[in-house]
Amino acid sequence: MSASAYPVRTLVDLEPWPAGAPSLAVIGQPVTHSLSPAMHNAALAALAARDPRFAAWRYHKFEIAPAELPRALRRFHERGFLGINVTVPHKEALLGLVESADPFALAAGAANTLVRTPGGWRAFNTDGSGLAAALRADFGGPLAGTPVILLGAGGAARGAAVRCLRDGVAALAIGNRGADRLRTLLADLAPLAGGIPLRGFALDAPPADLPRGALVINATTVGLKGSAGAPVDLTQLPAPARVYDMIYNPAETPLLHQAAALGLPRANGLSMLVHQGAHALTLWTGLEAPVEIMDRAARAAFAA
């Protein structure tokens, strides 16, 4: 089923929502083209075929503006939602609005998954685990021992950076256009780095001494459908080895197009969407997520 087959709901739709309906959702702005409902509802159908407890579970998408977020989280909880995925622009704002947070989310300073508790929400960050699993699937290797050049300093980048440091990358260089946000992220990451070289740089002027043979990860929205250009010129980086773009729409961003022209192994973010979603589903259900079914459903929805 395509992304457009699922209606985009709003905060108004929560008012008459039947209390206690076993519901899940993705929230953000925008969410129109989110593949998460198709992916998660396919997974829920597979779980229901084995366990009737999940027969009535459904996953929805809600357009929630930043100013609406506090009220929306209260209302989702009041109406009995069991879990929520959170996308841009809310990932960094969540931690100040929840009852508790997983240590990884606290370390990242950003969350993308909420699990219902009796008194509110517990926040998790599955971006890091999703990225690591996606890189293994697409490139066949772990993050450990790999030099990484990470593009961006927002919510998605925070989860990726913490995972890179915890997995023991050889070095981590983070590029961003805004100096203040980059400085804040580097300060937050410094206690986690240990002996791993950690540095920042301006995306419009990459230094010549960045690590050679690095895995380049784009965690910015530059290149997203409707957005022109690439976050960095790959020819300005010293001999990158592989390129991973967290964006999956379009399937080939300008950054990945340049990587192809340079003959570099490359992959888009559809695999990360699937694996971070699978981790979230496990948090909600307590069961192993059917990753292959989720992957097929996401790819079919994207193709449609």
PDB file of C-alpha atoms in Angstrom:
ATOM      1  CA  MET A   1       0.000   0.000   0.000  1.00  0.00           C
ATOM      2  CA  SER A   2       1.395   3.415  -0.922  1.00  0.00           C
ATOM      3  CA  ALA A   3       2.166   6.203   1.556  1.00  0.00           C
ATOM      4  CA  SER A   4      -0.727   8.245   0.148  1.00  0.00           C
ATOM      5  CA  ALA A   5      -3.199   5.472   1.029  1.00  0.00           C
ATOM      6  CA  TYR A   6      -2.973   6.451   4.690  1.00  0.00           C
ATOM      7  CA  PRO A   7      -4.730   9.707   5.621  1.00  0.00           C
ATOM      8  CA  VAL A   8      -2.721  12.446   7.269  1.00  0.00           C
ATOM      9  CA  ARG A   9      -4.441  13.177  10.565  1.00  0.00           C
ATOM     10  CA  THR A  10      -4.098  16.217  12.810  1.00  0.00           C
ATOM     11  CA  LEU A  11      -4.503  17.140  16.448  1.00  0.00           C
ATOM     12  CA  VAL A  12      -8.204  17.752  15.808  1.00  0.00           C
ATOM     13  CA  ASP A  13      -8.636  14.079  14.926  1.00  0.00           C
ATOM     14  CA  LEU A  14      -7.499  13.066  18.401  1.00  0.00           C
ATOM     15  CA  GLU A  15     -10.513  14.640  20.088  1.00  0.00           C
ATOM     16  CA  PRO A  16     -13.064  11.965  19.037  1.00  0.00           C
ATOM     17  CA  TRP A  17     -10.488   9.136  19.011  1.00  0.00           C
ATOM     18  CA  PRO A  18     -11.872   6.057  20.781  1.00  0.00           C
ATOM     19  CA  ALA A  19     -10.109   5.773  24.126  1.00  0.00           C
ATOM     20  CA  GLY A  20      -8.182   2.546  24.533  1.00  0.00           C
ATOM     21  CA  ALA A  21      -7.981   1.631  20.829  1.00  0.00           C
ATOM     22  CA  PRO A  22      -4.620  -0.147  20.376  1.00  0.00           C
ATOM     23  CA  SER A  23      -3.034   2.580  18.249  1.00  0.00           C
ATOM     24  CA  LEU A  24       0.462   3.603  17.180  1.00  0.00           C
ATOM     25  CA  ALA A  25       1.507   6.651  15.176  1.00  0.00           C
ATOM     26  CA  VAL A  26       4.252   8.626  13.526  1.00  0.00           C
ATOM     27  CA  ILE A  27       4.202  12.369  14.179  1.00  0.00           C
ATOM     28  CA  GLY A  28       6.114  15.190  12.535  1.00  0.00           C
ATOM     29  CA  GLN A  29       5.870  18.035  10.080  1.00  0.00           C
ATOM     30  CA  PRO A  30       5.650  17.087   7.280  1.00  0.00           C
ATOM     31  CA  VAL A  31       4.570  13.414   7.354  1.00  0.00           C
ATOM     32  CA  THR A  32       2.579  13.184   4.123  1.00  0.00           C
ATOM     33  CA  HIS A  33       5.055  10.900   2.382  1.00  0.00           C
ATOM     34  CA  SER A  34       5.980   8.795   5.419  1.00  0.00           C
ATOM     35  CA  LEU A  35       6.305   5.093   4.641  1.00  0.00           C
ATOM     36  CA  SER A  36       6.021   4.116   8.297  1.00  0.00           C
ATOM     37  CA  PRO A  37       2.272   3.301   8.283  1.00  0.00           C
ATOM     38  CA  ALA A  38       2.632   0.878   5.371  1.00  0.00           C
ATOM     39  CA  MET A  39       5.703  -0.715   6.929  1.00  0.00           C
ATOM     40  CA  HIS A  40       4.318  -1.059  10.453  1.00  0.00           C
ATOM     41  CA  ASN A  41       0.822  -2.161   9.478  1.00  0.00           C
ATOM     42  CA  ALA A  42       2.326  -4.941   7.352  1.00  0.00           C
ATOM     43  CA  ALA A  43       4.393  -6.008  10.350  1.00  0.00           C
ATOM     44  CA  LEU A  44       1.363  -5.877  12.663  1.00  0.00           C
ATOM     45  CA  ALA A  45      -0.614  -8.041  10.256  1.00  0.00           C
ATOM     46  CA  ALA A  46       2.189 -10.603  10.307  1.00  0.00           C
ATOM     47  CA  LEU A  47       2.295 -10.553  14.113  1.00  0.00           C
ATOM     48  CA  ALA A  48      -1.508 -10.880  14.292  1.00  0.00           C
ATOM     49  CA  ALA A  49      -1.395 -13.988  12.107  1.00  0.00           C
ATOM     50  CA  ARG A  50       0.605 -15.650  14.893  1.00  0.00           C
ATOM     51  CA  ASP A  51      -0.833 -13.886  17.924  1.00  0.00           C
ATOM     52  CA  PRO A  52      -4.458 -12.605  17.983  1.00  0.00           C
ATOM     53  CA  ARG A  53      -3.522  -9.967  20.583  1.00  0.00           C
ATOM     54  CA  PHE A  54      -2.312  -7.785  17.715  1.00  0.00           C
ATOM     55  CA  ALA A  55      -5.356  -8.149  15.466  1.00  0.00           C
ATOM     56  CA  ALA A  56      -6.755  -4.716  16.339  1.00  0.00           C
ATOM     57  CA  TRP A  57      -3.437  -2.804  16.434  1.00  0.00           C
ATOM     58  CA  ARG A  58      -3.166  -0.030  13.828  1.00  0.00           C
ATOM     59  CA  TYR A  59      -0.501   2.521  12.934  1.00  0.00           C
ATOM     60  CA  HIS A  60      -1.405   6.066  11.799  1.00  0.00           C
ATOM     61  CA  LYS A  61       0.325   9.300  10.771  1.00  0.00           C
ATOM     62  CA  PHE A  62      -0.284  12.713  12.290  1.00  0.00           C
ATOM     63  CA  GLU A  63       0.882  16.133  11.147  1.00  0.00           C
ATOM     64  CA  ILE A  64       1.869  17.902  14.375  1.00  0.00           C
ATOM     65  CA  ALA A  65       3.404  21.386  14.405  1.00  0.00           C
ATOM     66  CA  PRO A  66       6.089  22.248  16.993  1.00  0.00           C
ATOM     67  CA  ALA A  67       3.713  24.503  18.941  1.00  0.00           C
ATOM     68  CA  GLU A  68       1.224  21.610  19.181  1.00  0.00           C
ATOM     69  CA  LEU A  69       3.690  19.012  20.451  1.00  0.00           C
ATOM     70  CA  PRO A  70       3.150  19.309  24.246  1.00  0.00           C
ATOM     71  CA  ARG A  71      -0.633  19.183  23.900  1.00  0.00           C
ATOM     72  CA  ALA A  72      -0.448  16.394  21.331  1.00  0.00           C
ATOM     73  CA  LEU A  73       1.672  14.160  23.570  1.00  0.00           C
ATOM     74  CA  ARG A  74      -0.792  14.603  26.427  1.00  0.00           C
ATOM     75  CA  ARG A  75      -3.717  13.854  24.147  1.00  0.00           C
ATOM     76  CA  PHE A  76      -2.081  10.767  22.604  1.00  0.00           C
ATOM     77  CA  HIS A  77      -1.577   9.425  26.108  1.00  0.00           C
ATOM     78  CA  GLU A  78      -5.129  10.233  27.184  1.00  0.00           C
ATOM     79  CA  ARG A  79      -6.521   8.425  24.164  1.00  0.00           C
ATOM     80  CA  GLY A  80      -4.516   5.293  24.956  1.00  0.00           C
ATOM     81  CA  PHE A  81      -1.906   5.278  22.184  1.00  0.00           C
ATOM     82  CA  LEU A  82       0.685   2.583  22.909  1.00  0.00           C
ATOM     83  CA  GLY A  83       3.650   4.090  21.073  1.00  0.00           C
ATOM     84  CA  ILE A  84       4.749   6.895  18.807  1.00  0.00           C
ATOM     85  CA  ASN A  85       7.496   7.388  16.242  1.00  0.00           C
ATOM     86  CA  VAL A  86       8.760  10.958  16.073  1.00  0.00           C
ATOM     87  CA  THR A  87      10.407  12.579  13.082  1.00  0.00           C
ATOM     88  CA  VAL A  88      11.519  16.101  12.127  1.00  0.00           C
ATOM     89  CA  PRO A  89      11.333  18.635  13.629  1.00  0.00           C
ATOM     90  CA  HIS A  90      10.542  17.183  17.065  1.00  0.00           C
ATOM     91  CA  LYS A  91      13.400  14.831  17.987  1.00  0.00           C
ATOM     92  CA  GLU A  92      15.371  17.240  20.158  1.00  0.00           C
ATOM     93  CA  ALA A  93      12.321  18.788  21.835  1.00  0.00           C
ATOM     94  CA  LEU A  94      10.989  15.463  23.124  1.00  0.00           C
ATOM     95  CA  LEU A  95      13.281  14.964  26.085  1.00  0.00           C
ATOM     96  CA  GLY A  96      11.838  17.967  27.887  1.00  0.00           C
ATOM     97  CA  LEU A  97       8.287  16.665  27.484  1.00  0.00           C
ATOM     98  CA  VAL A  98       8.467  13.032  28.608  1.00  0.00           C
ATOM     99  CA  GLU A  99       8.280  11.226  31.931  1.00  0.00           C
ATOM    100  CA  SER A 100      11.564   9.358  31.437  1.00  0.00           C
ATOM    101  CA  ALA A 101      14.165   8.526  28.810  1.00  0.00           C
ATOM    102  CA  ASP A 102      16.445   5.654  27.899  1.00  0.00           C
ATOM    103  CA  PRO A 103      20.169   6.304  28.570  1.00  0.00           C
ATOM    104  CA  PHE A 104      20.997   6.275  24.850  1.00  0.00           C
ATOM    105  CA  ALA A 105      18.381   8.950  24.151  1.00  0.00           C
ATOM    106  CA  LEU A 106      19.729  11.035  27.034  1.00  0.00           C
ATOM    107  CA  ALA A 107      23.271  10.705  25.692  1.00  0.00           C
ATOM    108  CA  ALA A 108      22.130  11.695  22.206  1.00  0.00           C
ATOM    109  CA  GLY A 109      19.991  14.574  23.428  1.00  0.00           C
ATOM    110  CA  ALA A 110      17.300  13.450  20.979  1.00  0.00           C
ATOM    111  CA  ALA A 111      14.635  10.752  20.721  1.00  0.00           C
ATOM    112  CA  ASN A 112      12.524   9.268  17.938  1.00  0.00           C
ATOM    113  CA  THR A 113      10.406   6.648  19.715  1.00  0.00           C
ATOM    114  CA  LEU A 114       7.975   6.900  22.615  1.00  0.00           C
ATOM    115  CA  VAL A 115       6.640   3.982  24.655  1.00  0.00           C
ATOM    116  CA  ARG A 116       3.551   4.418  26.794  1.00  0.00           C
ATOM    117  CA  THR A 117       3.938   4.168  30.575  1.00  0.00           C
ATOM    118  CA  PRO A 118       1.125   4.591  33.134  1.00  0.00           C
ATOM    119  CA  GLY A 119       2.203   8.145  33.927  1.00  0.00           C
ATOM    120  CA  GLY A 120       3.331   9.400  30.535  1.00  0.00           C
ATOM    121  CA  TRP A 121       5.919   8.541  27.889  1.00  0.00           C
ATOM    122  CA  ARG A 122       9.375   6.938  27.978  1.00  0.00           C
ATOM    123  CA  ALA A 123      11.647   8.155  25.195  1.00  0.00           C
ATOM    124  CA  PHE A 124      14.064   6.038  23.181  1.00  0.00           C
ATOM    125  CA  ASN A 125      16.403   6.694  20.271  1.00  0.00           C
ATOM    126  CA  THR A 126      16.385   3.912  17.666  1.00  0.00           C
ATOM    127  CA  ASP A 127      18.196   5.999  15.045  1.00  0.00           C
ATOM    128  CA  GLY A 128      21.579   4.765  16.259  1.00  0.00           C
ATOM    129  CA  SER A 129      20.698   1.078  16.206  1.00  0.00           C
ATOM    130  CA  GLY A 130      18.859   1.546  12.913  1.00  0.00           C
ATOM    131  CA  LEU A 131      21.890   3.154  11.313  1.00  0.00           C
ATOM    132  CA  ALA A 132      24.278   0.452  12.533  1.00  0.00           C
ATOM    133  CA  ALA A 133      22.002  -2.332  11.261  1.00  0.00           C
ATOM    134  CA  ALA A 134      21.510  -0.552   7.932  1.00  0.00           C
ATOM    135  CA  LEU A 135      25.248  -0.149   7.409  1.00  0.00           C
ATOM    136  CA  ARG A 136      25.787  -3.846   8.087  1.00  0.00           C
ATOM    137  CA  ALA A 137      23.033  -4.725   5.626  1.00  0.00           C
ATOM    138  CA  ASP A 138      24.156  -2.333   2.881  1.00  0.00           C
ATOM    139  CA  PHE A 139      27.939  -2.426   3.238  1.00  0.00           C
ATOM    140  CA  GLY A 140      28.557  -5.684   5.070  1.00  0.00           C
ATOM    141  CA  GLY A 141      30.617  -4.309   7.934  1.00  0.00           C
ATOM    142  CA  PRO A 142      30.445  -2.736  11.382  1.00  0.00           C
ATOM    143  CA  LEU A 143      31.147   0.837  12.406  1.00  0.00           C
ATOM    144  CA  ALA A 144      33.976  -0.258  14.687  1.00  0.00           C
ATOM    145  CA  GLY A 145      37.385   0.831  13.416  1.00  0.00           C
ATOM    146  CA  THR A 146      35.949   2.936  10.580  1.00  0.00           C
ATOM    147  CA  PRO A 147      36.671   6.657  10.259  1.00  0.00           C
ATOM    148  CA  VAL A 148      33.367   8.540   9.874  1.00  0.00           C
ATOM    149  CA  ILE A 149      32.522  11.943   8.425  1.00  0.00           C
ATOM    150  CA  LEU A 150      29.024  12.843   9.630  1.00  0.00           C
ATOM    151  CA  LEU A 151      27.110  15.641   7.923  1.00  0.00           C
ATOM    152  CA  GLY A 152      24.652  17.518  10.138  1.00  0.00           C
ATOM    153  CA  ALA A 153      24.146  18.299  13.821  1.00  0.00           C
ATOM    154  CA  GLY A 154      20.368  17.861  14.282  1.00  0.00           C
ATOM    155  CA  GLY A 155      18.331  15.140  15.929  1.00  0.00           C
ATOM    156  CA  ALA A 156      19.189  12.367  13.467  1.00  0.00           C
ATOM    157  CA  ALA A 157      22.876  13.274  13.558  1.00  0.00           C
ATOM    158  CA  ARG A 158      22.898  13.107  17.349  1.00  0.00           C
ATOM    159  CA  GLY A 159      21.724   9.499  17.406  1.00  0.00           C
ATOM    160  CA  ALA A 160      24.214   8.579  14.691  1.00  0.00           C
ATOM    161  CA  ALA A 161      27.112  10.296  16.464  1.00  0.00           C
ATOM    162  CA  VAL A 162      26.492   8.568  19.790  1.00  0.00           C
ATOM    163  CA  ARG A 163      26.251   5.190  18.049  1.00  0.00           C
ATOM    164  CA  CYS A 164      29.518   5.865  16.177  1.00  0.00           C
ATOM    165  CA  LEU A 165      31.336   6.648  19.414  1.00  0.00           C
ATOM    166  CA  ARG A 166      29.849   3.722  21.334  1.00  0.00           C
ATOM    167  CA  ASP A 167      30.734   1.325  18.520  1.00  0.00           C
ATOM    168  CA  GLY A 168      34.347   2.504  18.506  1.00  0.00           C
ATOM    169  CA  VAL A 169      34.848   4.265  15.172  1.00  0.00           C
ATOM    170  CA  ALA A 170      38.438   5.175  14.312  1.00  0.00           C
ATOM    171  CA  ALA A 171      37.622   8.901  14.196  1.00  0.00           C
ATOM    172  CA  LEU A 172      34.523  11.084  13.980  1.00  0.00           C
ATOM    173  CA  ALA A 173      34.418  14.404  12.124  1.00  0.00           C
ATOM    174  CA  ILE A 174      31.105  16.284  12.093  1.00  0.00           C
ATOM    175  CA  GLY A 175      30.299  18.971   9.539  1.00  0.00           C
ATOM    176  CA  ASN A 176      27.487  21.476   9.868  1.00  0.00           C
ATOM    177  CA  ARG A 177      26.506  24.845   8.403  1.00  0.00           C
ATOM    178  CA  GLY A 178      25.538  26.402  11.741  1.00  0.00           C
ATOM    179  CA  ALA A 179      28.536  26.872  14.049  1.00  0.00           C
ATOM    180  CA  ASP A 180      26.544  27.248  17.286  1.00  0.00           C
ATOM    181  CA  ARG A 181      24.615  24.013  16.890  1.00  0.00           C
ATOM    182  CA  LEU A 182      27.791  22.166  15.942  1.00  0.00           C
ATOM    183  CA  ARG A 183      29.643  23.552  18.963  1.00  0.00           C
ATOM    184  CA  THR A 184      26.834  22.409  21.273  1.00  0.00           C
ATOM    185  CA  LEU A 185      26.831  18.908  19.788  1.00  0.00           C
ATOM    186  CA  LEU A 186      30.604  18.531  20.095  1.00  0.00           C
ATOM    187  CA  ALA A 187      30.455  19.621  23.738  1.00  0.00           C
ATOM    188  CA  ASP A 188      27.726  17.060  24.421  1.00  0.00           C
ATOM    189  CA  LEU A 189      29.713  14.297  22.698  1.00  0.00           C
ATOM    190  CA  ALA A 190      33.108  15.043  24.261  1.00  0.00           C
ATOM    191  CA  PRO A 191      32.484  12.986  27.449  1.00  0.00           C
ATOM    192  CA  LEU A 192      31.575   9.980  25.290  1.00  0.00           C
ATOM    193  CA  ALA A 193      34.525  10.129  22.919  1.00  0.00           C
ATOM    194  CA  GLY A 194      37.206   8.652  25.183  1.00  0.00           C
ATOM    195  CA  GLY A 195      40.275   8.286  22.993  1.00  0.00           C
ATOM    196  CA  ILE A 196      38.373   8.597  19.703  1.00  0.00           C
ATOM    197  CA  PRO A 197      39.436  11.710  17.766  1.00  0.00           C
ATOM    198  CA  LEU A 198      36.404  14.021  17.579  1.00  0.00           C
ATOM    199  CA  ARG A 199      36.266  17.285  15.636  1.00  0.00           C
ATOM    200  CA  GLY A 200      33.913  19.621  13.817  1.00  0.00           C
ATOM    201  CA  PHE A 201      34.149  21.534  10.576  1.00  0.00           C
ATOM    202  CA  ALA A 202      32.158  23.915   8.400  1.00  0.00           C
ATOM    203  CA  LEU A 203      30.358  22.130   5.577  1.00  0.00           C
ATOM    204  CA  ASP A 204      31.149  24.890   3.100  1.00  0.00           C
ATOM    205  CA  ALA A 205      34.891  24.652   3.834  1.00  0.00           C
ATOM    206  CA  PRO A 206      35.949  21.067   4.669  1.00  0.00           C
ATOM    207  CA  PRO A 207      39.546  20.972   5.964  1.00  0.00           C
ATOM    208  CA  ALA A 208      42.138  19.073   3.976  1.00  0.00           C
ATOM    209  CA  ASP A 209      43.163  16.881   6.919  1.00  0.00           C
ATOM    210  CA  LEU A 210      39.870  15.047   7.394  1.00  0.00           C
ATOM    211  CA  PRO A 211      40.357  11.261   7.703  1.00  0.00           C
ATOM    212  CA  ARG A 212      40.995   9.422   4.459  1.00  0.00           C
ATOM    213  CA  GLY A 213      38.926   6.404   3.527  1.00  0.00           C
ATOM    214  CA  ALA A 214      35.986   7.562   5.638  1.00  0.00           C
ATOM    215  CA  LEU A 215      32.397   6.464   5.628  1.00  0.00           C
ATOM    216  CA  VAL A 216      30.418   9.623   4.804  1.00  0.00           C
ATOM    217  CA  ILE A 217      26.962   9.770   6.444  1.00  0.00           C
ATOM    218  CA  ASN A 218      24.465  12.477   5.529  1.00  0.00           C
ATOM    219  CA  ALA A 219      22.136  13.298   8.423  1.00  0.00           C
ATOM    220  CA  THR A 220      20.965  16.641   7.009  1.00  0.00           C
ATOM    221  CA  THR A 221      17.776  17.236   5.017  1.00  0.00           C
ATOM    222  CA  VAL A 222      19.733  18.691   2.095  1.00  0.00           C
ATOM    223  CA  GLY A 223      18.819  16.598  -0.935  1.00  0.00           C
ATOM    224  CA  LEU A 224      15.377  15.671   0.368  1.00  0.00           C
ATOM    225  CA  LYS A 225      12.648  15.670  -2.273  1.00  0.00           C
ATOM    226  CA  GLY A 226      11.989  19.295  -3.110  1.00  0.00           C
ATOM    227  CA  SER A 227      15.387  20.381  -1.761  1.00  0.00           C
ATOM    228  CA  ALA A 228      18.145  21.195  -4.221  1.00  0.00           C
ATOM    229  CA  GLY A 229      21.846  20.465  -3.967  1.00  0.00           C
ATOM    230  CA  ALA A 230      24.051  18.325  -1.763  1.00  0.00           C
ATOM    231  CA  PRO A 231      25.329  19.031   1.755  1.00  0.00           C
ATOM    232  CA  VAL A 232      28.956  18.748   0.659  1.00  0.00           C
ATOM    233  CA  ASP A 233      31.053  18.296  -2.480  1.00  0.00           C
ATOM    234  CA  LEU A 234      32.552  14.819  -2.159  1.00  0.00           C
ATOM    235  CA  THR A 235      35.586  15.834  -4.215  1.00  0.00           C
ATOM    236  CA  GLN A 236      36.516  18.184  -1.356  1.00  0.00           C
ATOM    237  CA  LEU A 237      36.820  15.232   1.039  1.00  0.00           C
ATOM    238  CA  PRO A 238      40.046  13.196   1.097  1.00  0.00           C
ATOM    239  CA  ALA A 239      39.299   9.891  -0.676  1.00  0.00           C
ATOM    240  CA  PRO A 240      35.977   8.892   0.925  1.00  0.00           C
ATOM    241  CA  ALA A 241      35.365   5.138   0.888  1.00  0.00           C
ATOM    242  CA  ARG A 242      31.559   4.856   1.088  1.00  0.00           C
ATOM    243  CA  VAL A 243      28.560   7.169   1.229  1.00  0.00           C
ATOM    244  CA  TYR A 244      25.339   6.647   3.177  1.00  0.00           C
ATOM    245  CA  ASP A 245      22.489   9.150   2.860  1.00  0.00           C
ATOM    246  CA  MET A 246      19.760   8.926   5.508  1.00  0.00           C
ATOM    247  CA  ILE A 247      17.350  10.419   2.956  1.00  0.00           C
ATOM    248  CA  TYR A 248      15.364   7.834   0.979  1.00  0.00           C
ATOM    249  CA  ASN A 249      13.116  10.136  -1.067  1.00  0.00           C
ATOM    250  CA  PRO A 250      14.431  10.583  -3.711  1.00  0.00           C
ATOM    251  CA  ALA A 251      16.156   7.209  -3.898  1.00  0.00           C
ATOM    252  CA  GLU A 252      19.207   8.879  -5.442  1.00  0.00           C
ATOM    253  CA  THR A 253      19.941  12.250  -3.886  1.00  0.00           C
ATOM    254  CA  PRO A 254      22.431  14.675  -5.449  1.00  0.00           C
ATOM    255  CA  LEU A 255      24.999  13.408  -2.931  1.00  0.00           C
ATOM    256  CA  LEU A 256      24.454   9.787  -3.980  1.00  0.00           C
ATOM    257  CA  HIS A 257      24.466  10.821  -7.643  1.00  0.00           C
ATOM    258  CA  GLN A 258      27.918  12.302  -7.167  1.00  0.00           C
ATOM    259  CA  ALA A 259      29.041   9.203  -5.250  1.00  0.00           C
ATOM    260  CA  ALA A 260      27.954   7.071  -8.206  1.00  0.00           C
ATOM    261  CA  ALA A 261      29.889   9.288 -10.609  1.00  0.00           C
ATOM    262  CA  LEU A 262      32.973   8.839  -8.426  1.00  0.00           C
ATOM    263  CA  GLY A 263      32.516   5.064  -8.323  1.00  0.00           C
ATOM    264  CA  LEU A 264      31.917   4.955  -4.558  1.00  0.00           C
ATOM    265  CA  PRO A 265      29.767   2.324  -2.821  1.00  0.00           C
ATOM    266  CA  ARG A 266      26.591   4.091  -1.709  1.00  0.00           C
ATOM    267  CA  ALA A 267      23.177   3.505  -0.165  1.00  0.00           C
ATOM    268  CA  ASN A 268      20.128   5.556   0.767  1.00  0.00           C
ATOM    269  CA  GLY A 269      18.235   5.701   4.052  1.00  0.00           C
ATOM    270  CA  LEU A 270      15.431   3.239   3.322  1.00  0.00           C
ATOM    271  CA  SER A 271      17.331   0.502   5.134  1.00  0.00           C
ATOM    272  CA  MET A 272      17.750   2.757   8.183  1.00  0.00           C
ATOM    273  CA  LEU A 273      14.020   3.547   8.156  1.00  0.00           C
ATOM    274  CA  VAL A 274      13.270  -0.178   8.248  1.00  0.00           C
ATOM    275  CA  HIS A 275      15.740  -1.073  10.992  1.00  0.00           C
ATOM    276  CA  GLN A 276      14.956   1.840  13.300  1.00  0.00           C
ATOM    277  CA  GLY A 277      11.269   1.001  12.818  1.00  0.00           C
ATOM    278  CA  ALA A 278      11.896  -2.650  13.633  1.00  0.00           C
ATOM    279  CA  HIS A 279      13.620  -1.672  16.874  1.00  0.00           C
ATOM    280  CA  ALA A 280      10.679   0.578  17.774  1.00  0.00           C
ATOM    281  CA  LEU A 281       8.173  -2.197  17.061  1.00  0.00           C
ATOM    282  CA  THR A 282      10.090  -4.522  19.367  1.00  0.00           C
ATOM    283  CA  LEU A 283       9.961  -1.895  22.108  1.00  0.00           C
ATOM    284  CA  TRP A 284       6.167  -1.643  21.712  1.00  0.00           C
ATOM    285  CA  THR A 285       5.343  -5.344  21.399  1.00  0.00           C
ATOM    286  CA  GLY A 286       8.149  -7.118  23.224  1.00  0.00           C
ATOM    287  CA  LEU A 287       8.522  -9.398  20.186  1.00  0.00           C
ATOM    288  CA  GLU A 288      11.140  -9.703  17.462  1.00  0.00           C
ATOM    289  CA  ALA A 289      10.039  -7.543  14.534  1.00  0.00           C
ATOM    290  CA  PRO A 290       9.544  -9.162  11.093  1.00  0.00           C
ATOM    291  CA  VAL A 291      12.287  -7.112   9.405  1.00  0.00           C
ATOM    292  CA  GLU A 292      11.975  -8.743   5.975  1.00  0.00           C
ATOM    293  CA  ILE A 293       8.235  -8.046   5.850  1.00  0.00           C
ATOM    294  CA  MET A 294       8.814  -4.448   6.910  1.00  0.00           C
ATOM    295  CA  ASP A 295      11.494  -4.030   4.267  1.00  0.00           C
ATOM    296  CA  ARG A 296       9.271  -5.404   1.497  1.00  0.00           C
ATOM    297  CA  ALA A 297       6.346  -3.218   2.575  1.00  0.00           C
ATOM    298  CA  ALA A 298       8.488  -0.061   2.734  1.00  0.00           C
ATOM    299  CA  ARG A 299       9.959  -0.701  -0.709  1.00  0.00           C
ATOM    300  CA  ALA A 300       6.546  -1.452  -2.214  1.00  0.00           C
ATOM    301  CA  ALA A 301       5.064   1.708  -0.697  1.00  0.00           C
ATOM    302  CA  PHE A 302       7.961   3.779  -1.996  1.00  0.00           C
ATOM    303  CA  ALA A 303       7.617   2.298  -5.490  1.00  0.00           C
ATOM    304  CA  ALA A 304       3.888   3.052  -5.451  1.00  0.00           C
TER     305      ALA A 304
END
